[in-house]
Structures are given as structure tokens and as C-alpha cells.
Short mmCIF file of C-alpha atoms in Angstrom, two decimals:
data_model
loop_
_atom_site.label_atom_id
_atom_site.label_comp_id
_atom_site.label_asym_id
_atom_site.label_seq_id
_atom_site.Cartn_x
_atom_site.Cartn_y
_atom_site.Cartn_z
CA UNK Z 1 129.78 80.48 175.43
CA UNK Z 2 128.33 78.96 178.67
CA UNK Z 3 129.23 78.43 182.37
CA UNK Z 4 132.32 76.42 182.76
CA UNK Z 5 132.51 73.80 185.50
CA UNK Z 6 135.98 73.39 186.66
CA UNK Z 7 137.53 70.53 189.20
CA UNK Z 8 139.99 71.25 191.80
CA UNK Z 9 142.47 68.53 192.44
CA UNK Z 10 144.51 68.68 195.49
CA UNK Z 11 147.74 69.04 193.81
CA UNK Z 12 146.61 72.14 191.90
CA UNK Z 13 146.26 74.02 195.39
CA UNK Z 14 149.42 75.60 194.51
CA UNK Z 15 151.08 77.13 191.46
CA UNK Z 16 150.99 74.79 188.52
CA UNK Z 17 152.61 74.59 185.27
CA UNK Z 18 150.47 75.43 182.36
CA UNK Z 19 152.47 73.20 180.09
CA UNK Z 20 152.21 70.01 181.82
CA UNK Z 21 150.06 67.01 180.60
CA UNK Z 22 148.02 66.80 183.87
CA UNK Z 23 147.01 70.41 183.40
CA UNK Z 24 146.21 69.99 179.66
CA UNK Z 25 144.57 66.56 180.55
CA UNK Z 26 142.62 68.14 183.50
CA UNK Z 27 141.20 70.82 181.35
CA UNK Z 28 140.06 68.69 178.49
CA UNK Z 29 138.44 66.57 180.68
CA UNK Z 30 136.52 69.29 182.51
CA UNK Z 31 135.62 71.31 179.47
CA UNK Z 32 134.77 67.81 177.41
CA UNK Z 33 137.21 68.77 174.89
CA UNK Z 34 135.51 72.28 173.85
CA UNK Z 35 136.88 75.85 173.50
CA UNK Z 36 135.55 77.95 176.59
CA UNK Z 37 134.71 80.61 174.10
CA UNK Z 38 133.41 79.46 170.96
CA UNK Z 39 132.45 76.10 172.39
CA UNK Z 40 133.72 73.86 169.72
CA UNK Z 41 135.36 70.91 170.03
CA UNK Z 42 138.98 70.81 169.63
CA UNK Z 43 141.24 68.11 168.45
CA UNK Z 44 145.01 68.76 168.62
CA UNK Z 45 144.59 72.62 168.04
CA UNK Z 46 143.77 73.19 171.86
CA UNK Z 47 145.83 75.50 174.00
CA UNK Z 48 145.98 76.58 177.54
CA UNK Z 49 144.22 80.20 177.81
CA UNK Z 50 145.05 82.59 180.31
CA UNK Z 51 141.93 84.20 180.94
CA UNK Z 52 143.81 87.23 182.41
CA UNK Z 53 146.37 87.49 180.21
CA UNK Z 54 149.99 86.83 181.33
CA UNK Z 55 151.39 90.23 179.80
CA UNK Z 56 149.25 92.24 182.08
CA UNK Z 57 148.84 89.66 185.12
CA UNK Z 58 152.29 87.77 185.46
CA UNK Z 59 151.40 86.88 189.00
CA UNK Z 60 148.33 84.86 187.71
CA UNK Z 61 149.99 83.05 184.89
CA UNK Z 62 150.48 79.75 186.93
CA UNK Z 63 146.92 79.97 188.88
CA UNK Z 64 144.90 76.80 188.43
CA UNK Z 65 141.63 79.14 188.53
CA UNK Z 66 143.35 81.74 185.71
CA UNK Z 67 143.30 78.63 183.03
CA UNK Z 68 140.83 77.35 180.56
CA UNK Z 69 140.81 75.47 177.23
CA UNK Z 70 140.57 77.27 174.15
CA UNK Z 71 140.93 76.72 170.54
CA UNK Z 72 144.02 78.40 168.74
CA UNK Z 73 141.56 80.65 166.85
CA UNK Z 74 139.89 82.28 169.97
CA UNK Z 75 143.00 82.29 171.86
CA UNK Z 76 144.64 84.29 169.45
CA UNK Z 77 141.62 86.63 168.65
CA UNK Z 78 141.25 87.27 172.60
CA UNK Z 79 145.19 87.75 173.15
CA UNK Z 80 145.64 90.12 175.85
CA UNK Z 81 143.01 92.58 174.51
CA UNK Z 82 139.90 91.06 176.85
CA UNK Z 83 140.99 90.67 180.39
CA UNK Z 84 137.84 92.37 181.40
CA UNK Z 85 135.30 89.81 180.06
CA UNK Z 86 133.13 87.66 182.80
CA UNK Z 87 134.19 84.86 184.53
CA UNK Z 88 132.64 81.78 183.05
CA UNK Z 89 133.60 79.72 186.18
CA UNK Z 90 131.48 81.92 188.34
CA UNK Z 91 128.71 83.20 186.03
CA UNK Z 92 126.01 81.48 184.07
CA UNK Z 93 126.88 83.07 181.01
CA UNK Z 94 124.09 81.75 179.11
CA UNK Z 95 121.54 83.50 181.30
CA UNK Z 96 123.06 87.08 181.23
CA UNK Z 97 123.98 86.98 177.76
CA UNK Z 98 121.43 86.20 174.93
CA UNK Z 99 122.99 84.27 172.25
CA UNK Z 100 121.32 84.08 168.90
CA UNK Z 101 121.98 83.66 165.34
CA UNK Z 102 120.30 85.89 162.37
CA UNK Z 103 120.23 83.24 159.65
CA UNK Z 104 119.05 85.80 156.92
CA UNK Z 105 121.65 88.25 157.77
CA UNK Z 106 124.28 85.41 158.49
CA UNK Z 107 125.16 87.12 161.53
CA UNK Z 108 125.53 86.00 165.46
CA UNK Z 109 123.63 88.52 167.72
CA UNK Z 110 124.62 88.57 171.14
CA UNK Z 111 122.91 90.87 173.72
CA UNK Z 112 122.67 91.39 177.44
CA UNK Z 113 119.67 90.06 179.42
CA UNK Z 114 117.92 92.72 181.41
CA UNK Z 115 119.24 96.00 182.52
CA UNK Z 116 122.67 94.63 184.00
CA UNK Z 117 125.09 96.65 181.38
CA UNK Z 118 128.24 95.83 183.06
CA UNK Z 119 131.52 96.33 181.50
CA UNK Z 120 132.65 92.64 181.65
CA UNK Z 121 129.31 91.71 179.95
CA UNK Z 122 129.51 94.36 177.43
CA UNK Z 123 133.73 93.35 176.61
CA UNK Z 124 132.23 89.69 176.46
CA UNK Z 125 130.01 90.71 173.90
CA UNK Z 126 132.50 92.61 171.72
CA UNK Z 127 135.08 89.51 171.78
CA UNK Z 128 132.21 87.18 170.75
CA UNK Z 129 131.09 89.05 167.95
CA UNK Z 130 134.41 89.31 166.80
CA UNK Z 131 134.89 85.48 166.89
CA UNK Z 132 132.00 84.83 165.14
CA UNK Z 133 131.22 87.87 162.98
CA UNK Z 134 134.65 89.51 162.79
CA UNK Z 135 135.41 93.06 163.19
CA UNK Z 136 132.79 95.72 162.23
CA UNK Z 137 130.70 92.55 160.68
CA UNK Z 138 133.29 91.94 158.27
CA UNK Z 139 134.71 88.38 158.17
CA UNK Z 140 138.05 87.28 156.58
CA UNK Z 141 138.53 83.91 154.97
CA UNK Z 142 139.53 82.21 158.38
CA UNK Z 143 136.36 83.94 160.25
CA UNK Z 144 134.03 83.18 157.45
CA UNK Z 145 135.13 79.28 157.74
CA UNK Z 146 134.47 79.37 161.36
CA UNK Z 147 130.99 80.75 160.98
CA UNK Z 148 130.01 78.73 158.27
CA UNK Z 149 130.99 75.75 160.42
CA UNK Z 150 128.52 76.97 163.26
CA UNK Z 151 126.23 77.87 161.08
CA UNK Z 152 126.01 74.26 159.59
CA UNK Z 153 125.69 72.88 162.98
CA UNK Z 154 122.68 75.27 163.92
CA UNK Z 155 121.02 74.39 161.08
CA UNK Z 156 121.15 70.83 161.89
CA UNK Z 157 119.94 71.42 165.35
CA UNK Z 158 116.90 73.61 164.07
CA UNK Z 159 116.09 71.01 161.71
CA UNK Z 160 115.76 68.57 164.48
CA UNK Z 161 113.94 70.95 166.46
CA UNK Z 162 111.34 71.44 163.86
CA UNK Z 163 110.79 67.63 163.42
CA UNK Z 164 110.06 67.80 167.33
CA UNK Z 165 107.59 70.72 166.74
CA UNK Z 166 105.74 69.12 164.12
CA UNK Z 167 105.71 65.76 165.55
CA UNK Z 168 106.51 66.03 169.47
CA UNK Z 169 107.16 62.32 169.68
CA UNK Z 170 109.73 60.44 172.14
CA UNK Z 171 111.89 59.57 168.86
CA UNK Z 172 112.36 63.16 168.03
CA UNK Z 173 112.68 64.54 171.50
CA UNK Z 174 115.31 62.18 172.10
CA UNK Z 175 117.08 63.54 168.84
CA UNK Z 176 117.04 66.94 170.48
CA UNK Z 177 118.40 66.02 173.92
CA UNK Z 178 121.50 64.29 172.09
CA UNK Z 179 122.05 67.71 170.46
CA UNK Z 180 121.64 69.23 174.03
CA UNK Z 181 124.22 66.86 175.69
CA UNK Z 182 127.12 68.98 177.80
CA UNK Z 183 129.44 67.37 175.10
CA UNK Z 184 128.12 69.08 172.40
CA UNK Z 185 128.82 72.29 170.84
CA UNK Z 186 127.63 75.75 170.62
CA UNK Z 187 125.20 74.91 173.47
CA UNK Z 188 124.77 78.72 174.12
CA UNK Z 189 123.13 79.68 171.24
CA UNK Z 190 121.00 76.23 171.33
CA UNK Z 191 120.15 77.48 175.04
CA UNK Z 192 118.23 80.41 173.54
CA UNK Z 193 116.62 78.46 170.63
CA UNK Z 194 114.96 76.34 173.54
CA UNK Z 195 114.60 79.16 175.79
CA UNK Z 196 112.68 81.51 173.38
CA UNK Z 197 109.96 78.64 172.73
CA UNK Z 198 107.57 78.08 175.54
CA UNK Z 199 106.94 74.53 174.08
CA UNK Z 200 110.66 73.73 173.53
CA UNK Z 201 111.43 74.95 177.09
CA UNK Z 202 108.81 72.82 178.92
CA UNK Z 203 110.00 69.77 177.14
CA UNK Z 204 113.54 70.54 177.43
CA UNK Z 205 114.03 72.89 180.50
CA UNK Z 206 116.06 70.32 182.39
CA UNK Z 207 118.15 69.37 179.62
CA UNK Z 208 119.60 73.22 179.36
CA UNK Z 209 121.04 73.39 183.08
CA UNK Z 210 124.57 71.86 182.31
CA UNK Z 211 127.15 73.65 184.54
CA UNK Z 212 124.84 75.86 186.60
CA UNK Z 213 125.40 75.81 190.46
CA UNK Z 214 121.83 74.21 191.81
#
């Protein structure tokens, strides 16, 4: 999960219809077709998600600032139980939450950076853990398939990174940069692979800024 950049067309200054083609198209473009929670590229399974659930915040159901693109898997998992997660439109999520993969134990590990254990960050971690690891670390079939897809993608990225470390050529650097493009998946997890290695951060630090306000 990383910060999301959202455009604000003048026509969206007032209430919008979450089902409209314009809303759907703008979200798809803004988020490069990716779910804002898991960062997978959606195909036809995308949904317009209300960050603050319609059930609890009826007044926000047509507010453009409350609408985000999510995949059906994440939207159903989140439901109306996680109104208190951090707002990815305002916060550099990848700087606030350390996002790692424990290959040995086949688990995603999320932790708060620094001492700021706000309720919003804690809620976000609980949601991400449920998405990737299932409840109490136990994954059902759908969750296991979801995790295996993420694991495969991150292993591919790790392999490319290792090639660069062994031989830091322009060719290998470009292969890493391709997988760090804003349109690619699982950038929050890739961010911390780069961030925790001084050699990689020196070379690719400018490639992991993405949607941050500069």
C-alpha cells in the first residue's frame, strides 16, 4: 500500500455518481488500474470503494474524495469494518508502515515506523494482515491464492534485484526500474526491499518516490 494521487476535475466539485463511467474511468486512470489496498492491477473485477463506508457515512457516499478504486477481494474484506484506516490521499503510507515479506514463514509483515502508533495506523495494519495473511495468520483458499500471487511477483522482483547486486550494470539497473514503475504491483513491499539496502537506496532512491508531495 502506498500513497494515492487523485485528480480533481472541476466537474467533481459537487456530488458525483459512484457508478458513472466518468468516475470509474477517472479512478482507473488515477490509480493506474490498481487496487489502492493490495496494489494488484485489476481487470474487470474493480469496484468503486467508499473509504468511509456508506452504511456509516451516508453523507459521504457521493463525495469524490471518499471514492477509491479497489479490487473485489479487498473491497469485500474491508467492508464497513475499517472506517478508521489511514487516508492514502493525504499520507505517505510507505513511509509510515514498514511492509515486508517473510519468505521462510510465507507471511507478510507490517509494522509502524517510529513511535507513532496511531489508531489509524494500527487499523491499517490489521486490514493489510487480513488481506495478505488471513485471520490469525490462517488463510482460506481464496486468501492463499491471493498470497501466492503476491509471493510470486515479489520473488521475481527479488531475483532481478539480486542480479543487480551481483552485477550492478546499467542493464540490470534498468530491469529493476521497470518493476518500480508506478504502474507496477506491490510497490509498498518493493519500497522496503529498496529502502533497507543502502546500495539499492543510493541507486534507486529517486525511483521510489511515486505519488509523494515534493
